Tab-separated table of C-alpha atoms and ligand atoms in Angstrom:
chain	number	residue	atom	x	y	z
A	1	MET	CA	-0.234	0.161	0.073
A	2	LYS	CA	1.080	3.566	-0.894
A	3	PRO	CA	2.056	5.871	2.341
A	4	TYR	CA	-0.939	7.912	1.285
A	5	LEU	CA	-3.503	5.271	1.031
A	6	ILE	CA	-2.455	4.084	4.433
A	7	GLY	CA	-2.736	7.630	5.490
A	8	THR	CA	-6.472	7.613	4.177
A	9	ALA	CA	-7.128	4.173	5.307
A	10	VAL	CA	-6.154	5.308	8.842
A	11	LEU	CA	-7.899	8.641	8.974
A	12	GLY	CA	-10.889	6.710	7.601
A	13	LEU	CA	-10.835	4.518	10.696
A	14	ALA	CA	-10.327	7.138	13.048
A	15	ALA	CA	-13.610	9.387	11.390
A	16	SER	CA	-15.613	5.826	11.716
A	17	VAL	CA	-14.559	5.313	15.468
A	18	ALA	CA	-15.291	9.044	16.282
A	19	PHE	CA	-18.892	9.071	14.519
A	20	ALA	CA	-20.044	5.475	14.954
A	21	GLU	CA	-19.107	2.936	17.192
A	22	GLY	CA	-19.991	-0.638	17.347
A	23	VAL	CA	-22.965	-1.747	15.587
A	24	VAL	CA	-23.365	1.298	13.075
A	25	HIS	CA	-21.688	0.878	9.903
A	26	SER	CA	-21.447	2.947	6.493
A	27	THR	CA	-23.872	2.496	4.117
A	28	GLY	CA	-21.319	3.939	1.545
A	29	ASN	CA	-24.127	6.306	0.085
A	30	THR	CA	-23.009	9.761	-1.317
A	31	PRO	CA	-23.301	12.503	1.641
A	32	GLY	CA	-25.756	15.270	0.036
A	33	PHE	CA	-27.593	18.420	1.877
A	34	PRO	CA	-31.379	18.079	2.370
A	35	LYS	CA	-33.140	20.051	-0.633
A	36	ALA	CA	-35.195	21.309	2.333
A	37	TYR	CA	-32.489	23.325	3.654
A	38	LYS	CA	-31.648	25.535	0.247
A	39	ASP	CA	-28.908	27.675	2.286
A	40	LEU	CA	-26.791	24.443	2.643
A	41	ALA	CA	-25.844	24.326	-1.010
A	42	LYS	CA	-23.965	27.511	-0.511
A	43	GLN	CA	-21.473	25.686	1.485
A	44	THR	CA	-17.823	25.846	-0.284
A	45	LYS	CA	-16.855	22.525	1.261
A	46	PRO	CA	-18.483	19.263	0.447
A	47	PRO	CA	-21.108	17.771	2.700
A	48	SER	CA	-19.844	15.895	5.366
A	49	ASN	CA	-20.434	14.812	9.122
A	50	ASN	CA	-18.858	18.297	10.251
A	51	TRP	CA	-22.003	19.855	9.777
A	52	LEU	CA	-21.014	23.029	11.893
A	53	LEU	CA	-17.290	23.386	11.358
A	54	ASP	CA	-17.190	22.714	7.570
A	55	ALA	CA	-19.975	25.885	7.021
A	56	ASN	CA	-18.675	28.804	5.243
A	57	ASP	CA	-18.462	31.327	8.432
A	58	ASP	CA	-19.616	31.774	11.946
A	59	THR	CA	-23.256	33.554	10.729
A	60	GLU	CA	-24.001	30.234	9.185
A	61	ARG	CA	-22.658	27.987	12.020
A	62	PHE	CA	-25.125	29.943	14.164
A	63	ARG	CA	-27.899	29.831	11.898
A	64	ARG	CA	-27.593	26.193	11.826
A	65	LEU	CA	-27.362	25.671	15.462
A	66	GLN	CA	-30.596	27.718	15.650
A	67	VAL	CA	-32.516	25.449	13.145
A	68	ALA	CA	-31.080	22.493	15.059
A	69	MET	CA	-32.136	23.471	18.409
A	70	SER	CA	-36.279	23.636	17.560
A	71	GLY	CA	-38.441	26.092	18.997
A	72	THR	CA	-40.874	24.963	21.920
A	73	ASP	CA	-41.312	21.441	20.940
A	74	VAL	CA	-38.020	19.810	22.417
A	75	PRO	CA	-38.268	21.953	25.522
A	76	MET	CA	-41.776	20.564	25.951
A	77	TRP	CA	-40.294	17.057	25.840
A	78	GLU	CA	-38.110	18.331	28.681
A	79	ILE	CA	-40.457	19.865	30.617
A	80	THR	CA	-43.133	16.691	30.257
A	81	TYR	CA	-40.380	14.559	31.345
A	82	ARG	CA	-39.601	16.944	34.507
A	83	TYR	CA	-43.377	17.422	35.109
A	84	GLU	CA	-43.834	13.314	35.284
A	85	GLU	CA	-40.934	12.727	37.391
A	86	LEU	CA	-42.314	15.441	39.806
A	87	TYR	CA	-45.640	13.223	39.861
A	88	VAL	CA	-43.447	10.544	40.890
A	89	ALA	CA	-41.625	12.235	43.475
A	90	ILE	CA	-44.900	13.629	45.162
A	91	GLN	CA	-45.712	10.063	45.270
A	92	LYS	CA	-42.269	8.964	47.025
A	93	ASN	CA	-42.569	12.087	49.439
A	94	ASN	CA	-39.089	13.016	47.931
A	95	TRP	CA	-39.720	16.559	48.197
A	96	GLU	CA	-36.068	17.445	47.166
A	97	MET	CA	-36.446	15.301	43.805
A	98	GLY	CA	-39.500	17.211	43.493
A	99	VAL	CA	-37.709	20.676	43.777
A	100	TYR	CA	-34.789	19.730	41.622
A	101	HIS	CA	-37.379	18.908	38.629
A	102	TRP	CA	-39.629	22.020	39.315
A	103	ASP	CA	-36.598	24.471	39.291
A	104	LYS	CA	-35.694	23.068	35.835
A	105	VAL	CA	-39.063	23.315	34.569
A	106	ARG	CA	-38.913	26.812	35.113
A	107	ASP	CA	-35.611	27.107	33.425
A	108	ARG	CA	-36.815	25.393	30.273
A	109	MET	CA	-39.811	27.603	30.358
A	110	ASN	CA	-37.883	30.597	30.225
A	111	THR	CA	-35.405	29.129	27.254
A	112	SER	CA	-38.681	28.510	25.314
A	113	GLY	CA	-39.771	32.128	25.897
A	114	MET	CA	-36.415	33.130	24.393
A	115	LYS	CA	-36.606	30.967	21.284
A	116	ARG	CA	-40.247	31.867	20.767
A	117	PRO	CA	-40.984	35.328	22.270
A	118	ALA	CA	-44.498	35.226	20.915
A	119	ARG	CA	-44.968	32.486	23.887
A	120	THR	CA	-43.702	34.549	26.588
A	121	ARG	CA	-46.793	36.494	27.414
A	122	ASN	CA	-48.461	33.041	28.320
A	123	ILE	CA	-45.496	31.284	29.887
A	124	GLU	CA	-44.943	34.360	32.501
A	125	GLY	CA	-48.521	35.235	32.554
A	126	MET	CA	-49.990	31.731	33.109
A	127	PHE	CA	-47.371	29.760	34.643
A	128	LEU	CA	-44.359	31.603	36.034
A	129	ASP	CA	-45.784	34.601	37.127
A	130	SER	CA	-49.214	33.598	38.062
A	131	GLY	CA	-48.417	32.043	41.560
A	132	VAL	CA	-48.828	28.566	39.719
A	133	TRP	CA	-45.187	27.684	40.020
A	134	GLN	CA	-44.408	29.185	42.832
A	135	SER	CA	-47.364	27.387	44.760
A	136	MET	CA	-45.856	24.313	43.735
A	137	ARG	CA	-42.596	25.081	44.726
A	138	ASP	CA	-43.990	25.936	48.319
A	139	ALA	CA	-45.910	22.702	48.707
A	140	LEU	CA	-42.987	21.031	47.753
A	141	THR	CA	-40.587	22.623	50.646
A	142	ALA	CA	-43.520	22.423	53.064
A	143	LYS	CA	-43.257	18.631	52.508
A	144	SER	CA	-46.930	18.484	52.608
A	145	PRO	CA	-48.388	15.391	50.807
A	146	GLU	CA	-51.779	16.971	50.544
A	147	LYS	CA	-50.701	20.116	49.267
A	148	MET	CA	-48.249	18.509	46.920
A	149	ARG	CA	-50.893	16.347	45.192
A	150	GLU	CA	-53.632	19.172	45.169
A	151	GLN	CA	-50.926	21.939	43.578
A	152	PHE	CA	-49.830	19.226	41.419
A	153	LEU	CA	-53.337	18.638	40.044
A	154	THR	CA	-53.603	22.481	39.513
A	155	VAL	CA	-50.284	22.470	37.421
A	156	ARG	CA	-51.873	19.904	35.165
A	157	LYS	CA	-54.867	22.103	34.595
A	158	VAL	CA	-52.606	25.233	33.764
A	159	CYS	CA	-50.177	23.344	31.367
A	160	MET	CA	-53.531	22.414	29.475
A	161	ALA	CA	-54.943	25.779	29.384
A	162	CYS	CA	-52.072	27.101	28.112
A	163	HIS	CA	-51.912	24.686	25.163
A	164	VAL	CA	-55.692	26.076	24.565
A	165	ALA	CA	-54.324	29.777	24.824
A	166	GLU	CA	-51.571	28.839	22.399
A	167	LYS	CA	-53.887	27.232	20.074
A	168	VAL	CA	-52.569	23.868	20.609
A	169	GLY	CA	-55.114	22.316	22.614
A	170	PHE	CA	-55.518	19.249	20.577
A	171	LEU	CA	-52.069	18.674	22.548
A	172	ASN	CA	-54.262	17.730	25.518
A	173	ASP	CA	-54.730	14.151	24.418
A	174	SER	CA	-50.983	13.564	24.998
A	175	SER	CA	-50.782	10.436	27.310
A	176	VAL	CA	-49.051	12.017	29.615
A	177	PHE	CA	-51.986	14.225	30.763
A	178	LYS	CA	-54.001	10.799	31.117
A	179	ARG	CA	-51.183	8.984	33.382
A	180	THR	CA	-51.079	12.333	35.733
A	181	GLU	CA	-54.872	12.994	36.156
A	182	SER	CA	-55.036	11.585	39.496
A	183	PHE	CA	-53.105	10.150	42.333
A	184	PRO	CA	-53.747	6.640	43.495
A	185	PRO	CA	-55.246	6.657	46.987
A	186	SER	CA	-53.427	3.810	48.184
A	187	ASP	CA	-50.201	5.456	47.713
A	188	LYS	CA	-50.765	8.732	50.541
B	1	LIG	C1	-46.710	28.973	26.903
B	1	LIG	C2	-47.863	28.093	27.304
B	1	LIG	C3	-47.464	26.777	27.782
B	1	LIG	C4	-47.632	25.809	28.856
B	1	LIG	C5	-47.599	26.884	30.347
B	1	LIG	C6	-47.072	24.799	28.443
B	1	LIG	N1	-47.006	24.293	27.354
B	1	LIG	FE1	-46.753	22.478	26.671
B	1	LIG	N2	-46.687	23.516	24.700
B	1	LIG	C7	-47.045	24.622	24.531
B	1	LIG	C8	-46.583	24.791	23.255
B	1	LIG	C9	-46.953	26.429	22.371
B	1	LIG	C10	-46.531	23.762	22.366
B	1	LIG	C11	-46.472	23.319	20.845
B	1	LIG	C12	-45.000	23.682	20.421
B	1	LIG	C13	-44.566	23.887	19.079
B	1	LIG	O1	-45.728	24.290	18.236
B	1	LIG	O2	-43.838	23.512	18.485
B	1	LIG	C14	-46.731	22.583	23.398
B	1	LIG	C15	-46.119	21.360	23.293
B	1	LIG	C16	-46.447	20.433	24.536
B	1	LIG	C17	-46.091	19.035	24.066
B	1	LIG	C18	-45.964	18.213	22.492
B	1	LIG	C19	-44.292	18.192	22.762
B	1	LIG	C20	-44.325	17.583	21.274
B	1	LIG	O3	-43.685	18.247	20.526
B	1	LIG	O4	-44.015	16.305	21.434
B	1	LIG	C21	-46.212	18.210	25.403
B	1	LIG	C22	-46.314	17.122	25.686
B	1	LIG	C23	-46.581	19.526	26.196
B	1	LIG	N3	-46.576	20.707	25.497
B	1	LIG	C24	-46.865	19.519	27.963
B	1	LIG	C25	-46.633	20.219	28.757
B	1	LIG	C26	-46.791	20.003	29.945
B	1	LIG	C27	-46.513	18.871	30.814
B	1	LIG	C28	-46.711	21.276	30.666
B	1	LIG	C29	-46.866	21.766	32.235
B	1	LIG	C30	-45.935	21.385	33.075
B	1	LIG	C31	-46.690	22.599	29.868
B	1	LIG	N4	-46.968	21.589	28.505
B	1	LIG	C32	-47.286	23.750	29.845
B	1	LIG	C33	-47.421	25.826	25.181
B	1	LIG	C34	-47.347	25.768	26.832
């Protein structure tokens, strides 16, 4: 093997270790930019896994990050996960775990407003500044199983009311709201 071929083979091996470990193997298909993102075609370098570093400039790099980081939907996954873990924490009387998740729900609500400022009004008005967020936190730090349960069910209603206010009320059929609609009585 000629030295440059060995070099290429070693580089190729390093790349495959970096990007895909174990069970994922290259298909050998030619890389291509998705047609939906027309600006990508302006890139001087050919499409590769270096989707940020190979962009023509930093403005384009930031633009790509902004696209990839989504708007309200991905933060809502995180909020939903933490909301459901709060539900678990309440049943286990683990108020610290509840506060942990609840503080992060506030943070993610705020990043949602940063990304989609037209939603800030309801994020703050209905959820963060309305007393709903604070009352849930107070119920947790008061370590009162009754207050925690009561306040959680109020939170659930406000989540759903905001979906209606933001014209995505159809999302209130999401499975999480069924799973968290009440607390099992035996659990108290
Ligand atoms: C600003 C009001 C608002 C509040 C408060 C709010 N949501 Fe949302 N939620 C939205 C909006 C808007 C969307 C749709 C996002 C989009 O269009 O990308 C959404 C989407 C969702 C989704 C679907 C996510 C997906 O794309 O898979 C779930 C589940 C969800 N919210 C759960 C919750 C829960 C649980 C709470 C309460 C802890 C909550 N939401 C509070 C506005 C809100």
